[in-house]
Tab-separated table of C-alpha atoms in Angstrom:
chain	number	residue	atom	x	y	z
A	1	UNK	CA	0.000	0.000	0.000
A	2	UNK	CA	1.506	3.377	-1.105
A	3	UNK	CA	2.088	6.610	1.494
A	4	UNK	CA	0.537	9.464	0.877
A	5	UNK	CA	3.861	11.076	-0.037
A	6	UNK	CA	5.392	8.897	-1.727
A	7	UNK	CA	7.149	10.159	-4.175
A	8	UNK	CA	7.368	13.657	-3.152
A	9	UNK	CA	10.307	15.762	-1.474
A	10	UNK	CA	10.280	18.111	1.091
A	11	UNK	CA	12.029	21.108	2.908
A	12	UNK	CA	11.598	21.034	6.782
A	13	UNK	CA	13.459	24.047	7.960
A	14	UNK	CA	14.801	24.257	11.518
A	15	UNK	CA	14.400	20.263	11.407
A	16	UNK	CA	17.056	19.214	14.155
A	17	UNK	CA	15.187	19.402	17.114
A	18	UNK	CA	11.742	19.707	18.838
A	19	UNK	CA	9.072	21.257	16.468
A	20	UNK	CA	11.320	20.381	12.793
A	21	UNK	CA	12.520	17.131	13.717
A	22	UNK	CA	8.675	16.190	14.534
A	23	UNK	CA	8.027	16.909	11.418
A	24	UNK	CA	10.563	16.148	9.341
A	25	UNK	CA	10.140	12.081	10.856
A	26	UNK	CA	6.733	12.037	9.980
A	27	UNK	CA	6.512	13.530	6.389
A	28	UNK	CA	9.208	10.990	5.744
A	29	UNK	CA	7.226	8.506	7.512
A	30	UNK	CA	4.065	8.916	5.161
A	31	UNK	CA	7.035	8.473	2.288
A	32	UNK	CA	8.253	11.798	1.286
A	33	UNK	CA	12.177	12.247	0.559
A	34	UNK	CA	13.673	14.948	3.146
A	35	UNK	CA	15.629	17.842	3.306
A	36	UNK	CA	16.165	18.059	7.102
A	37	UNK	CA	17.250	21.897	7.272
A	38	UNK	CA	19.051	23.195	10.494
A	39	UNK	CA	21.288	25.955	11.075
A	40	UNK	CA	24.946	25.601	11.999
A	41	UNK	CA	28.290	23.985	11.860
A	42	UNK	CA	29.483	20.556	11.893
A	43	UNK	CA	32.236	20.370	14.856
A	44	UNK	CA	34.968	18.335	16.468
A	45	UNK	CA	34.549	15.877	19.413
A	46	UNK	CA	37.317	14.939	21.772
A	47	UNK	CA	39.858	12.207	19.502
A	48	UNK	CA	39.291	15.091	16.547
A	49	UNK	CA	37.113	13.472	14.536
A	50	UNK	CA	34.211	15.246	12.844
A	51	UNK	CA	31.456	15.565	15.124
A	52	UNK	CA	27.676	15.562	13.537
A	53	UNK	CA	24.890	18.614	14.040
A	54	UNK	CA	21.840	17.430	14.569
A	55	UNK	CA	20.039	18.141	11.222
A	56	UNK	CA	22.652	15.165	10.400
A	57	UNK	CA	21.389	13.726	13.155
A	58	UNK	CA	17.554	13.456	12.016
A	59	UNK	CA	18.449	12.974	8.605
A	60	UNK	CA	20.250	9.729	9.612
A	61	UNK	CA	17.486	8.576	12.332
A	62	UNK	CA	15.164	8.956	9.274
A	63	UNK	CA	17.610	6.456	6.707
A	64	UNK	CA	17.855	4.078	9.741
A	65	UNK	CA	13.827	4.227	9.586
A	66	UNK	CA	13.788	3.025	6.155
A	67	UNK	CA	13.289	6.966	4.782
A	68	UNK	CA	15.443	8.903	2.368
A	69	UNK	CA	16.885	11.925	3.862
A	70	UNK	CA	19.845	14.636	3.809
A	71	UNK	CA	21.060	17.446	5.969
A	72	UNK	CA	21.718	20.894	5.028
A	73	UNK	CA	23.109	23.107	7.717
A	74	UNK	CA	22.698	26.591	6.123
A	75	UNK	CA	20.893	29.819	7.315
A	76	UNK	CA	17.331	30.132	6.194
A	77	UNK	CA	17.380	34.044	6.907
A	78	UNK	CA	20.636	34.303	4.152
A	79	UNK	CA	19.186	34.980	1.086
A	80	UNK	CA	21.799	32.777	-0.616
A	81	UNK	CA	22.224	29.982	1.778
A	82	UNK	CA	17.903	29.419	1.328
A	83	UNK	CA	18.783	29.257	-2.399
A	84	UNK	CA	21.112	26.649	-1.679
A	85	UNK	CA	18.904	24.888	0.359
A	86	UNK	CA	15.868	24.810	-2.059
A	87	UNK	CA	18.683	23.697	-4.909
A	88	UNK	CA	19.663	20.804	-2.197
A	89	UNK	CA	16.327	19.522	-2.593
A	90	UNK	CA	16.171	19.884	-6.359
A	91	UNK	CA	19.324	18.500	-6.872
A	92	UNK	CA	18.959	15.443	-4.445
A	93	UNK	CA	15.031	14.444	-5.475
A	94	UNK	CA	14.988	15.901	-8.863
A	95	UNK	CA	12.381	18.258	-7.837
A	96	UNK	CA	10.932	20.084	-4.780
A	97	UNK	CA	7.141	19.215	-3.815
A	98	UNK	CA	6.986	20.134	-0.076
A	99	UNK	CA	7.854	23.303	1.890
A	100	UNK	CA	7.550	23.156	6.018
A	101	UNK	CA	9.435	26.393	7.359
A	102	UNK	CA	9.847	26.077	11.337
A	103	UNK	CA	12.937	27.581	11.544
A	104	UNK	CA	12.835	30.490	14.347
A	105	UNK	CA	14.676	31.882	17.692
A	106	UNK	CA	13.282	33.783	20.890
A	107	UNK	CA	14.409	36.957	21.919
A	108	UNK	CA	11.828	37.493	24.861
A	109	UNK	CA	11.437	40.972	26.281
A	110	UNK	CA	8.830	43.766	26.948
A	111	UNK	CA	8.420	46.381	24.669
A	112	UNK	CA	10.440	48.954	26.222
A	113	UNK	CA	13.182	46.969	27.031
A	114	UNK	CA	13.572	45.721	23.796
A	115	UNK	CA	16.712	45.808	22.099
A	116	UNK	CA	17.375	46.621	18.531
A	117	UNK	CA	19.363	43.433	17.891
A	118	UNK	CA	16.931	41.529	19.996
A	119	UNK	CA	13.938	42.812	17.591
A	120	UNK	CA	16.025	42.173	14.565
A	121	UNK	CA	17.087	38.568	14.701
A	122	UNK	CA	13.621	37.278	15.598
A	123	UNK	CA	11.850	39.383	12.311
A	124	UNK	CA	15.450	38.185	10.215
A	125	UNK	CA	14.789	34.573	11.457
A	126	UNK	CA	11.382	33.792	11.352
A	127	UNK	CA	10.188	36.477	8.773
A	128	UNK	CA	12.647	36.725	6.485
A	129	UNK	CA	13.821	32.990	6.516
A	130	UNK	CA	10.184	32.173	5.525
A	131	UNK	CA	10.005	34.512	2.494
A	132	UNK	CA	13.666	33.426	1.500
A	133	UNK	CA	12.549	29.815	0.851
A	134	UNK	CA	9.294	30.330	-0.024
A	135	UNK	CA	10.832	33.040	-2.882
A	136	UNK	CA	13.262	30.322	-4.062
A	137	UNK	CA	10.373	27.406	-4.237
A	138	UNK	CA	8.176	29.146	-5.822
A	139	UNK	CA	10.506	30.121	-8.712
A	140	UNK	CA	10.854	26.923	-8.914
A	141	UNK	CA	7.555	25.370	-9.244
A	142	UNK	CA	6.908	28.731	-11.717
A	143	UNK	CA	9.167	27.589	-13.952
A	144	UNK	CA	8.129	23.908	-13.356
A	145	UNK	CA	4.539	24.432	-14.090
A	146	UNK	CA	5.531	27.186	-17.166
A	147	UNK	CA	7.522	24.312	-18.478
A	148	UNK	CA	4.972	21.898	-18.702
A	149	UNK	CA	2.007	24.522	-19.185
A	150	UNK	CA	-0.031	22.968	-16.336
A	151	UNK	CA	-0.387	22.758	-12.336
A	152	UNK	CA	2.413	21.242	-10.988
A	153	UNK	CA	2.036	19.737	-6.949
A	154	UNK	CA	3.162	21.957	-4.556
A	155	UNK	CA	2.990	22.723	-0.832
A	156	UNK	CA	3.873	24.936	1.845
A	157	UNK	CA	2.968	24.934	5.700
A	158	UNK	CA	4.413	27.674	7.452
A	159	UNK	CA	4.897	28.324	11.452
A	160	UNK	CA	2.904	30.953	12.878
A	161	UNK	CA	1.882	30.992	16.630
A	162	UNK	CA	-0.920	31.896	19.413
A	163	UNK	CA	1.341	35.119	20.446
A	164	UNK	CA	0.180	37.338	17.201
A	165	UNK	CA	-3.576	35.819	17.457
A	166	UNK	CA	-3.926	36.440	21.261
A	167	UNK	CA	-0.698	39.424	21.810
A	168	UNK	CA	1.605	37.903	23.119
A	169	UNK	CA	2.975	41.169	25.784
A	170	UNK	CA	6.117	40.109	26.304
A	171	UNK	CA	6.851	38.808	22.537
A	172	UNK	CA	6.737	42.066	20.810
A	173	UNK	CA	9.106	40.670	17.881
A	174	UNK	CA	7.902	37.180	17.558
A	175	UNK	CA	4.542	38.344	17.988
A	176	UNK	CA	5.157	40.805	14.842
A	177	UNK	CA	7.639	38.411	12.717
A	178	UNK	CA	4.322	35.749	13.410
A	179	UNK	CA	1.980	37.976	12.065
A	180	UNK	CA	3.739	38.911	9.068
A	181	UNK	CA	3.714	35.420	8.286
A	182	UNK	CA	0.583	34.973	8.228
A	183	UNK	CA	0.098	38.116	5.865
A	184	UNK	CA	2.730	36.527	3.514
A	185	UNK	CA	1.064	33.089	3.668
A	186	UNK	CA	-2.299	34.140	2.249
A	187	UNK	CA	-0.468	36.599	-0.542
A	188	UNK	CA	1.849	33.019	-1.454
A	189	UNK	CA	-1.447	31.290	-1.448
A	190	UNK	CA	-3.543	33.684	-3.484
A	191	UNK	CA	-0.253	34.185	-6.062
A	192	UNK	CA	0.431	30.473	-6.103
A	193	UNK	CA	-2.927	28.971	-6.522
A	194	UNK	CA	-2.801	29.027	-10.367
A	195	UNK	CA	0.349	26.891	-10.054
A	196	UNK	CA	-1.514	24.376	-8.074
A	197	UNK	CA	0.209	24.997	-4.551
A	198	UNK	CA	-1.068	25.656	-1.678
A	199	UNK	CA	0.335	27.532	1.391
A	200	UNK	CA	-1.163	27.497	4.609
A	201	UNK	CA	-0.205	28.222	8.199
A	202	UNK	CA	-0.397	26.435	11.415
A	203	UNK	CA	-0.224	27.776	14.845
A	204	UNK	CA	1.480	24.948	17.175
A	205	UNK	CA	1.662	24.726	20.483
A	206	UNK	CA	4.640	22.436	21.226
A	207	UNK	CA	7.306	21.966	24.152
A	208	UNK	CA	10.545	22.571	22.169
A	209	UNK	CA	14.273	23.796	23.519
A	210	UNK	CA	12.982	26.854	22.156
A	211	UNK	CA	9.664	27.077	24.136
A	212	UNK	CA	10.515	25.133	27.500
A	213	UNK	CA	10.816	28.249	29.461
A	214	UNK	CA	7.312	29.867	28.081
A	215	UNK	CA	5.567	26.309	28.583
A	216	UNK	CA	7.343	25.765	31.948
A	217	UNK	CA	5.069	23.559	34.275
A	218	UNK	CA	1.981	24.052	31.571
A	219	UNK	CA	-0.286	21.084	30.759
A	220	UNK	CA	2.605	19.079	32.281
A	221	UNK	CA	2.184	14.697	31.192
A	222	UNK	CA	0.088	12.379	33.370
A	223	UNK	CA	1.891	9.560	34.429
A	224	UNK	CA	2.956	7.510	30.651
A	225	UNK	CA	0.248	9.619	29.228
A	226	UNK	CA	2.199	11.742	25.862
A	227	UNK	CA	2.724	15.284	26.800
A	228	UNK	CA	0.298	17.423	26.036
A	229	UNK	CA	2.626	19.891	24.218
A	230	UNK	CA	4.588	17.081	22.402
A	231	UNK	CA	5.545	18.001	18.734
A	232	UNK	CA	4.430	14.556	17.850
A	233	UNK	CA	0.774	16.291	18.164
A	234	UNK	CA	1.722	18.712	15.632
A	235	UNK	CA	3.305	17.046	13.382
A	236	UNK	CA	0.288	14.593	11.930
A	237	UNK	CA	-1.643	18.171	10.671
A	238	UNK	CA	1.714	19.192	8.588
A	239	UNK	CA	2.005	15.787	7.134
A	240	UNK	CA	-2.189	16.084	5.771
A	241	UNK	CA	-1.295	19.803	4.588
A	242	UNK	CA	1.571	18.572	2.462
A	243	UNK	CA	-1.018	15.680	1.013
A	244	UNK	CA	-2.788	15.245	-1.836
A	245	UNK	CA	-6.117	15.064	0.502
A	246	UNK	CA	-5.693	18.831	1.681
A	247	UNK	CA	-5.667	20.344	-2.370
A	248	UNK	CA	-8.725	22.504	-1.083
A	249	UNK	CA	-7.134	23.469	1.671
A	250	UNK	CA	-5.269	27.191	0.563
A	251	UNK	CA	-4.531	30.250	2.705
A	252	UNK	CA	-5.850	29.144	5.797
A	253	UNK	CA	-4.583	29.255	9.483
A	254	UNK	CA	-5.057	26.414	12.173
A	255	UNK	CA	-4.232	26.367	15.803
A	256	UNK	CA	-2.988	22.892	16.668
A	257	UNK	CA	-1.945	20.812	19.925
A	258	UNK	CA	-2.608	18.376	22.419
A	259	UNK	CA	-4.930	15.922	20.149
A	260	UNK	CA	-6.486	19.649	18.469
A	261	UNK	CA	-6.994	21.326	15.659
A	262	UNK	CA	-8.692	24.737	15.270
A	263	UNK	CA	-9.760	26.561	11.925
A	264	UNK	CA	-9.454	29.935	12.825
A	265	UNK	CA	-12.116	32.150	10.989
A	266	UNK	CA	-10.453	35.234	8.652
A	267	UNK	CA	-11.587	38.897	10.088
A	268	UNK	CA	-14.900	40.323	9.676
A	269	UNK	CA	-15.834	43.643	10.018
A	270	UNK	CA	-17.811	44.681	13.110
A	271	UNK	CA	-18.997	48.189	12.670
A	272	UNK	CA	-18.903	50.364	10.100
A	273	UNK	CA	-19.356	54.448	9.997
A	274	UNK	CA	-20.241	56.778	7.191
A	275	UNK	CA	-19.719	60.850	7.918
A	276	UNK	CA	-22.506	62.737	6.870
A	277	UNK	CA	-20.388	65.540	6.160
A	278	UNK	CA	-18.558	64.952	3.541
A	279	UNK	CA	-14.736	64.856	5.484
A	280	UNK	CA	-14.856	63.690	9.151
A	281	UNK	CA	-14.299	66.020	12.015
A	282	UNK	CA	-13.516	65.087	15.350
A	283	UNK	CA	-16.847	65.943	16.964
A	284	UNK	CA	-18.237	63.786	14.352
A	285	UNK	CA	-16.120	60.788	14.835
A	286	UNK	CA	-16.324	61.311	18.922
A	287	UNK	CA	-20.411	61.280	17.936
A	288	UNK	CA	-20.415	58.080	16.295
A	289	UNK	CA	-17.402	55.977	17.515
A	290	UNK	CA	-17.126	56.495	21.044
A	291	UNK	CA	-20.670	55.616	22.037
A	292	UNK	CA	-19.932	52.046	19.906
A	293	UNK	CA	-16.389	51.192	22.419
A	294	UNK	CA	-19.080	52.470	25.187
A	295	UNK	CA	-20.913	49.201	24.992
A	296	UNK	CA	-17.871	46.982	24.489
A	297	UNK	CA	-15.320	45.433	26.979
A	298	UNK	CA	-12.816	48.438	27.916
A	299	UNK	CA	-9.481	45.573	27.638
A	300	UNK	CA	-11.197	43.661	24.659
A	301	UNK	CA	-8.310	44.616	21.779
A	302	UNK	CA	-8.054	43.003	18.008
A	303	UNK	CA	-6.311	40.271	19.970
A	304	UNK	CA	-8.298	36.770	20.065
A	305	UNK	CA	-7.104	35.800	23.611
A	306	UNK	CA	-9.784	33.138	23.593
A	307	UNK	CA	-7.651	31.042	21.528
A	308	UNK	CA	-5.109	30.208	24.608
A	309	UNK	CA	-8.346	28.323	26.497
A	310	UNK	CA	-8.838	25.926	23.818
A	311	UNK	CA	-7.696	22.292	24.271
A	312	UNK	CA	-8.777	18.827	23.325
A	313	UNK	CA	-12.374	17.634	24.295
């Protein structure tokens, strides 16, 4: 009996650990070939022999498995070390058919004690290291589906998170970088969709290296039970959005964990205002808006809070 994958290749960025490596095991599981993307350098242990990072590391737990699987160890958030990566893939499977960027860093503080570096590398990392390989796939499957004047298959899941839907207050930059992705994942999906791929974002909750201090004694396991927060809950929503059975699915945004999965709804508009003057003034604005944020919840922002309170059952 075939996998749903089979076949197919895939990018998981940020693959070594937690989150990535989650992924990376089960998309090669359900029979995709892997890219298992991680950043950073292989080293030397003790007798001076070269010591393995741990995209390596995945990459070979995945052959071992049965799977076909390499490492790359370059910088999603270089423009030219993404290109590299996306030519890995190309090179290695003969084509690319799967995009999962993870890849991302914490730089926790409050707004006004926010450094400029500290804002930086989280928007460089997770912001900019998604467009970088989503830019370099989607040339890519351009030219494969101008070649061949038809669709061609084509995927992308990226990582966004509860901090931008809920406001995060002491995430100012991931909170940001995770909102922009989700601006840039429904203008891929909306620019992409006549190539026949689909991009789509997920929201995970999931406790990583990266996340163990935010999650710290949250939802902690019962007994053998699986954790909660364990990527492994994640991970089985990215392998159906790289599948042929989620082809409808296309610039959406899901908020997954703990045996969960959540279609969160796209804005609507809640009020609208006309002036009756032809240019607003202030005393006409005061008129009509105030007495509207009169009758609502004084600490109710844009923010969907509601979203951290969700869980299985």
């Amino acid at each position: 009996m075939s996998q749903p994958l089979e076949g197919l290749s895939a990018i998981v960025t940020g693959a070594g650990r937690g989150l990535g490596r989650a992924e990376a095991i089960e998309l090669a599981r359900l029979g995709a070939s892997v890219v298992v993307n991680d950043f950073g350098q292989p080293g030397r242990d003790g007798t001076g022999e070269a010591s393995r990072g741990p995209a390596d590391d995945v990459a070979a737990e995945i052959r071992a498995a049965g799977g076909q699987a390499v490492a790359h160890l370059g910088d999603v958030a270089d423009h030219e070390q993404a290109r590299e990566l996306v030519r890995l893939a190309v090179d290695t499977y003969g084509k690319l058919d799967i995009l999962v960027n993870n890849a991302g860093i914490l730089r926790d503080r409050m707004v006004f004690s926010m450094s400029e570096d500290e804002w930086d590398a989280v928007i460089r990392v997770h912001l900019k290291g998604h467009f970088n390989t989503t830019h370099f796939a989607s040339v890519h499957w351009r030219e494969r589906s101008k070649a061949t004047a038809g669709p061609v298959y084509g995927r992308i899941v990226n990582t966004s998170s509860e901090a931008f839907l809920a406001g995060s207050a002491g995430q100012p930059n991931y909170a940001a970088a995770k909102g922009g992705i989700v601006g840039l994942t429904t203008s891929t999906a909306l620019a992409l969709g006549k190539y026949g791929v689909t991009a789509n974002a997920i929201c995970p909750r999931a406790r990583t290296r990266m996340t163990e201090d935010v999650f710290q004694g949250f939802q902690e396991p019962v007994g053998d039970a699986l954790d909660p927060l364990a990527p492994e809950h994640v991970a089985p929503l990215v392998g159906y959005l790289a599948s042929p059975a989620a082809a409808r699915i296309n610039g959406q945004l899901m908020v997954v964990h703990g045996g969960m999965v959540a279609i969160v709804e796209r804005p609507k508009v809640a009020a609208k205002f006309d002036t009756a003057k032809g240019v607003f003034s202030h005393a006409e604005l005061d008129e009509l808006i105030s007495p509207y944020y009169a009758e609502r919840p004084q600490n109710e922002t844009f923010a969907a809070a509601e979203v951290l309170g969700l869980k299985h059952g």
